Coordinates of C-alpha atoms in Angstrom, one line a residue:
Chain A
X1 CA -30.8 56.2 -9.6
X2 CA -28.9 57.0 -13.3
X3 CA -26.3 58.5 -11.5
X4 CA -25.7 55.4 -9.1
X5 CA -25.9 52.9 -11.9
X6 CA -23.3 54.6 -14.0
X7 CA -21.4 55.1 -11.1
X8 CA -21.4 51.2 -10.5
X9 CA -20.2 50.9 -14.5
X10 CA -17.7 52.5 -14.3
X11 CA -15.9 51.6 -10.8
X12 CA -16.8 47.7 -12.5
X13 CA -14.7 48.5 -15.8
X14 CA -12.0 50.1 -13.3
X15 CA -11.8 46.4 -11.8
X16 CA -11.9 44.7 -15.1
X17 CA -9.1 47.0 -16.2
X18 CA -7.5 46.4 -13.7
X19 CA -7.1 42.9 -13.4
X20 CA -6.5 42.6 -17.3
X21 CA -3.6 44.8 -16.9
X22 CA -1.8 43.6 -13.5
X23 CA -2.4 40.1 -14.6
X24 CA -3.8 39.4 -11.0
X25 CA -6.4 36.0 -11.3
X26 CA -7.5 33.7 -9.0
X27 CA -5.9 30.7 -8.3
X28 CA -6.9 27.6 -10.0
X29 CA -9.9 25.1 -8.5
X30 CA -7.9 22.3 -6.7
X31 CA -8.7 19.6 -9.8
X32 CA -10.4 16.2 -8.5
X33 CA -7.5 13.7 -8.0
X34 CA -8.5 11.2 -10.5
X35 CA -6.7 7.7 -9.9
X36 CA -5.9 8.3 -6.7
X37 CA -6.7 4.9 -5.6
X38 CA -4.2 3.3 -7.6
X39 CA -1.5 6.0 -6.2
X40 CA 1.2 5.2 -3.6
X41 CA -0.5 4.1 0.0
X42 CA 1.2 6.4 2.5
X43 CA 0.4 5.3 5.8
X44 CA -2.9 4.6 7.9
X45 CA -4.3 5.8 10.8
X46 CA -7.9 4.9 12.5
X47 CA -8.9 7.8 14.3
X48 CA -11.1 5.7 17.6
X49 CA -14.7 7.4 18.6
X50 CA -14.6 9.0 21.8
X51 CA -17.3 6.6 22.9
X52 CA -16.2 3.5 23.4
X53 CA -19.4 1.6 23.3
X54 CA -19.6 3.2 19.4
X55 CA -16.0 2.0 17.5
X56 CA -18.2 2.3 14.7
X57 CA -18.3 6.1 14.7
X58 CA -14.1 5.4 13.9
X59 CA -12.9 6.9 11.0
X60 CA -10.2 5.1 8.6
X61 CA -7.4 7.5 7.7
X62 CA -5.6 6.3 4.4
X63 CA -2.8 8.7 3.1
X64 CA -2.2 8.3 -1.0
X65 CA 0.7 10.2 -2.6
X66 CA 1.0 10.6 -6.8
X67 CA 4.4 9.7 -7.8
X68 CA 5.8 13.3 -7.3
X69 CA 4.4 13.3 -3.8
X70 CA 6.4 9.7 -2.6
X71 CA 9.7 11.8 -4.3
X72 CA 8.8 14.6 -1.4
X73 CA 8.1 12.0 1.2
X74 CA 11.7 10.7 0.3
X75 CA 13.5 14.1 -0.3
X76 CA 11.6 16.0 2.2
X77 CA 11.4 18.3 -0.9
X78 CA 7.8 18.3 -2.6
X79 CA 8.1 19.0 -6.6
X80 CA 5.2 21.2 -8.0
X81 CA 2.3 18.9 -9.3
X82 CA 2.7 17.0 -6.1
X83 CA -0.5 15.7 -5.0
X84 CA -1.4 13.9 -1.4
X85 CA -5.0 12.7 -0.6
X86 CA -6.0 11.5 2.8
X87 CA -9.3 9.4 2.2
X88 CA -11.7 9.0 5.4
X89 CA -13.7 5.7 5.2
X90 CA -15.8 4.9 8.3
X91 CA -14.8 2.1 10.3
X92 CA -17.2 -0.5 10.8
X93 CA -16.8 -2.4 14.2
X94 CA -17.8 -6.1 13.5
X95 CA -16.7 -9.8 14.5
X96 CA -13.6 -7.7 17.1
X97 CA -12.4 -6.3 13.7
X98 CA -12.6 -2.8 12.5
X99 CA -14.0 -3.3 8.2
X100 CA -14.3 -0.5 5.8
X101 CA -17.2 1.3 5.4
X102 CA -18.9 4.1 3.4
X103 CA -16.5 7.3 2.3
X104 CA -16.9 10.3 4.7
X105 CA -14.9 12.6 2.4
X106 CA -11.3 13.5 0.8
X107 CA -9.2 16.1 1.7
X108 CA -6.7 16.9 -1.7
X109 CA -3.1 18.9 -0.9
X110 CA -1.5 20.3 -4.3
X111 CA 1.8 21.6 -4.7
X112 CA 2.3 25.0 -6.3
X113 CA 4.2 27.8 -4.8
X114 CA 2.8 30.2 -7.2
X115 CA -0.7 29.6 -7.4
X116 CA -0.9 28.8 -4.2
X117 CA 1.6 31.2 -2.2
X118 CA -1.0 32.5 0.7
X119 CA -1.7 29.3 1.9
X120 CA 2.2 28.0 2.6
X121 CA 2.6 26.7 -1.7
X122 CA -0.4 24.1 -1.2
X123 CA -3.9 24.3 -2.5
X124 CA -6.4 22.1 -0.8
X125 CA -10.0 21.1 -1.1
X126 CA -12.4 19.1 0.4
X127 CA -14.8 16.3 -1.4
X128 CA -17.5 15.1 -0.1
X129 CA -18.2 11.2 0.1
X130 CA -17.6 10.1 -3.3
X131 CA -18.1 13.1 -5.3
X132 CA -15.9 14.7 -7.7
X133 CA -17.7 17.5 -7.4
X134 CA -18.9 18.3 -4.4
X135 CA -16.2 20.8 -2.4
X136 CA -16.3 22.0 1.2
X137 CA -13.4 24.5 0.6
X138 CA -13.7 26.2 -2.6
X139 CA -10.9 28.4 -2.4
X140 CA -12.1 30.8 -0.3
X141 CA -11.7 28.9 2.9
X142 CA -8.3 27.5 2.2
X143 CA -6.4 29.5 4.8
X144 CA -8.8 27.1 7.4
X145 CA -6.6 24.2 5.8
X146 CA -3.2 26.3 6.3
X147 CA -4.0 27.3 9.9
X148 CA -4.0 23.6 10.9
X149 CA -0.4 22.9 9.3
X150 CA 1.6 25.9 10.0
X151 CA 2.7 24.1 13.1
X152 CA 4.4 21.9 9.5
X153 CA 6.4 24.2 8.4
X154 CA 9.7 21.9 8.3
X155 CA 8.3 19.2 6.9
X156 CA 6.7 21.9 3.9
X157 CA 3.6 21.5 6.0
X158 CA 2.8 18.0 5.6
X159 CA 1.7 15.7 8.8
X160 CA 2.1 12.2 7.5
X161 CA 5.5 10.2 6.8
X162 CA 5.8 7.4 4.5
X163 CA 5.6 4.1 6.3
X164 CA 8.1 2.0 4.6
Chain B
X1 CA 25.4 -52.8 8.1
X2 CA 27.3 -52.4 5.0
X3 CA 23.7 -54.0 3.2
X4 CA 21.5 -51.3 4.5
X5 CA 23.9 -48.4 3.1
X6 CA 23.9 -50.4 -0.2
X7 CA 20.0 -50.2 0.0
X8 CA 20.3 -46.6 0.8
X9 CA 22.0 -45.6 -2.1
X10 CA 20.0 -47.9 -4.7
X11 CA 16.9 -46.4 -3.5
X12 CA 17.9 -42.7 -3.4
X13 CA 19.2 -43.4 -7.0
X14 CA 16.3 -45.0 -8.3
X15 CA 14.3 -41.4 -6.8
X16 CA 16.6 -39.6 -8.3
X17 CA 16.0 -41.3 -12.1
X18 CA 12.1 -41.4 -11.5
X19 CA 12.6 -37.5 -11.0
X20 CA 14.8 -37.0 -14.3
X21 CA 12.8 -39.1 -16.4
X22 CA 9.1 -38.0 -15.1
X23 CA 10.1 -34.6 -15.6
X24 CA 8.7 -33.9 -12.2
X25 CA 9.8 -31.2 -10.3
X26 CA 9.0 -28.5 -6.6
X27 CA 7.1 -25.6 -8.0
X28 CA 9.3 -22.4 -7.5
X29 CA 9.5 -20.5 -4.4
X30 CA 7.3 -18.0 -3.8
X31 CA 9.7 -15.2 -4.7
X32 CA 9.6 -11.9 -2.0
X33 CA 6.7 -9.3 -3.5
X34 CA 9.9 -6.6 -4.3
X35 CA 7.6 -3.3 -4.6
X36 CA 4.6 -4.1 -3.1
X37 CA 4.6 -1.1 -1.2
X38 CA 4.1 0.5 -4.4
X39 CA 1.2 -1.2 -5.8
X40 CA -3.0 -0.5 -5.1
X41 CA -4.2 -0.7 -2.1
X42 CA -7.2 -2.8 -1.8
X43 CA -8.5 -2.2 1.6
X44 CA -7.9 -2.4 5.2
X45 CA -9.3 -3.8 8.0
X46 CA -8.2 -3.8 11.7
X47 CA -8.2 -7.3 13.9
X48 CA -9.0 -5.7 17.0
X49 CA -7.2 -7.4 20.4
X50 CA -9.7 -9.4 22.1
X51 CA -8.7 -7.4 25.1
X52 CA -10.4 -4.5 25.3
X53 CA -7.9 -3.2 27.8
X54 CA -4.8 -3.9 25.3
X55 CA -5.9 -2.3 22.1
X56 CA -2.0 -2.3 21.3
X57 CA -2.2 -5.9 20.3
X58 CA -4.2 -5.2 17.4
X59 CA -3.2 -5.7 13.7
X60 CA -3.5 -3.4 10.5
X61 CA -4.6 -5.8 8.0
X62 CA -3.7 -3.8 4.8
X63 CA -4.2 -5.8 1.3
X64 CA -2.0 -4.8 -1.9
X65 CA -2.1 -5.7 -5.6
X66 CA -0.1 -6.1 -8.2
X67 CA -1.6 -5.1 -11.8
X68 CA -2.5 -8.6 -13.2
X69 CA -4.2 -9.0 -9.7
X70 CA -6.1 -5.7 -9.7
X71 CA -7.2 -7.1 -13.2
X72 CA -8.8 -9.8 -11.1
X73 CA -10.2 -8.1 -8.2
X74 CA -12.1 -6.5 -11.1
X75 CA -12.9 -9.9 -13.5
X76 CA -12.9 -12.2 -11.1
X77 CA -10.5 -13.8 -13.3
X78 CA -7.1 -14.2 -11.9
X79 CA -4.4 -14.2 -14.6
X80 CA -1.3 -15.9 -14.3
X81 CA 1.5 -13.8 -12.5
X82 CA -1.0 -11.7 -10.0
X83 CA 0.1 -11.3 -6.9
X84 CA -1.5 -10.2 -3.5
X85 CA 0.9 -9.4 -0.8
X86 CA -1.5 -8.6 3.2
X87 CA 0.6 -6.6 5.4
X88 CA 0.0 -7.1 8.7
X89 CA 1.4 -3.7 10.7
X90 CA 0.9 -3.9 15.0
X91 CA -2.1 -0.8 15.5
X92 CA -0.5 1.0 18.2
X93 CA -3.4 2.8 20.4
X94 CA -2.2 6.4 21.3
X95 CA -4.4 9.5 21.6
X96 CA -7.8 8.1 20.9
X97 CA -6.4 6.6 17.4
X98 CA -4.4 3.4 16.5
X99 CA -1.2 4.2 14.6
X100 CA 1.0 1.9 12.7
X101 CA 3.7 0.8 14.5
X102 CA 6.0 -2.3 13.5
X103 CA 5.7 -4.5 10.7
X104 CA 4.8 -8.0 12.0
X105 CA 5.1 -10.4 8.6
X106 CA 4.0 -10.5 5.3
X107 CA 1.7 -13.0 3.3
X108 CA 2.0 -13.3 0.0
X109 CA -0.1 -15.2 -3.0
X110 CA 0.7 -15.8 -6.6
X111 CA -1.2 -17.0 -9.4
X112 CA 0.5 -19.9 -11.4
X113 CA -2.1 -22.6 -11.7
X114 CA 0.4 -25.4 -13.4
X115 CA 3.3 -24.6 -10.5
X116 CA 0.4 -24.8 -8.2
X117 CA -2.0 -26.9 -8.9
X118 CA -1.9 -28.9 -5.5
X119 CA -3.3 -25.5 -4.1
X120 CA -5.9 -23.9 -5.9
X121 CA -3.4 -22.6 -8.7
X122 CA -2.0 -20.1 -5.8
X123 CA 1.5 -20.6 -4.5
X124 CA 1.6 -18.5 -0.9
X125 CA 3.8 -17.7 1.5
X126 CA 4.6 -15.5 4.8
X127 CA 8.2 -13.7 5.4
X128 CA 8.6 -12.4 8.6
X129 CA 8.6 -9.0 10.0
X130 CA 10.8 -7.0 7.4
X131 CA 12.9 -9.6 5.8
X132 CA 13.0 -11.0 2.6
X133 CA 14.0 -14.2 3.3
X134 CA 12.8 -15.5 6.6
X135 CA 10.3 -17.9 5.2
X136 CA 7.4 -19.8 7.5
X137 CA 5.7 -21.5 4.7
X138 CA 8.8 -22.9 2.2
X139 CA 6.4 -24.8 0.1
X140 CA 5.7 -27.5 2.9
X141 CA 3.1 -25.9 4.7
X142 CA 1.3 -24.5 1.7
X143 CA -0.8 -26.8 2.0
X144 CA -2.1 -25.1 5.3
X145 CA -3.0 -21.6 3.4
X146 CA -5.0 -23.5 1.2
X147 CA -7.2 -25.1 3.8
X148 CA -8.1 -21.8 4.9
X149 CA -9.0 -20.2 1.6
X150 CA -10.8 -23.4 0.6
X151 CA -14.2 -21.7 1.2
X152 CA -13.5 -18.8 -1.3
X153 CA -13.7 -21.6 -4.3
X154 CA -15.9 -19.3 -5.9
X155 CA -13.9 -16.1 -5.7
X156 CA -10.4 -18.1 -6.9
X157 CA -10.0 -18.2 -2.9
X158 CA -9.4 -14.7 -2.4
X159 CA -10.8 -13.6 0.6
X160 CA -10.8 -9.7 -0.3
X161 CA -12.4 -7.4 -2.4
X162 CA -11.7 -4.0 -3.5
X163 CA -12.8 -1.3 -2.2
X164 CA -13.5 1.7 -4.4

């Protein structure tokens, strides 16, 4: 039992050593996009339930860029710091008119090719309704949010256009 | 014949003086919203077709504020020089979800309650699909916009609120 917890010491200090000395470190938590709402509105989409007796299981789709984000949307080049939220509101069938209802959840894209080089030079994360706090993806399951934007890869993986 | 172009000419004269001397003038033309596309984003709504079977006929509804007006969205005060621009985009149903498609006109709303007192201190106006200077309302038919806001006395006669 001595033997095994020294064993487990010293192979931990071997880690610690090792990280310290090939600078090797996580990459950051994807950061909350604070202000978001007052960014640049992208585009829309309202994605329809497949029921049609139930439009009110629809899903808003609103597309916010920060201003580094609308210079990629022009250039097709997106600067680091580059941040683009996609905000899912329910939609709320009423009166033949689709309103806004309650947040479903955010999904954050950051731009940085170091940080984030496994995972095609984006970051993402997940928040749920209106928490800052709150994340689905945590790092660990960012290459879920890569998988579904390889097929991106000329447009630096990023679905949406700006709608003029 | 000759006496009924003399009368002509006195009268338009004497409108002319009654203008110079009252100091009475048109209030300005709404100018175009240069930017808009820039500004927050309120909210959205979707007027769906009343077809069921022609879900292309439906209309993004998307609301957009300039600073003063986000100001009063939040006060409930208006302050001179806000201006709320609703840009109505044709919601194209494809694939289970209703994309934007073309741009179908613009309305527009400033705040100026001495230029336009005649309508709830709002001057308004719509410009057609993309242009900037295809006007429908050219101060005539202001009166019309105001009708329908009428019932939003309480609210300045905006109809929207922001959604967080």
């Amino acid at each position: 039992m001595k033997k095994n917890h020294t064993f487990l010491l010293i192979m931990l200090s071997a880690v610690i050593l090792f990280s310290a000395f090939s600078g090797w470190q996580d990459p950051e938590q994807v950061p909350y996009p604070t202000g978001y709402r007052s960014w640049t509105h992208v585009k829309s989409k309202v994605a329809l339930s497949n029921n049609p007796a139930n439009k009110s299981a629809s899903t808003y789709h609103h597309i916010y860029a920060n201003a580094l984000a609308l210079e990629g949307y022009k250039t097709g080049k997106f600067p680091k710091g580059s941040v683009i939220v996609a905000d899912f509101i329910a939609a709320v069938d009423s009166s033949s008119a689709l309103f806004e209802g309650q947040r479903k959840y955010i999904d954050v894209m950051i731009r940085n090719t170091e940080q984030y080089a496994s995972t095609g030079g984006w970051g993402c994360e997940e928040f749920e309704k209106d928490s800052k706090t709150a994340r689905k993806v945590n790092l660990v399951n960012a290459q879920a949010c890569f998988n579904c934007h390889k097929p991106q890869a000329a447009n630096e993986f990023v679905f949406s256009k700006y709608r003029e």
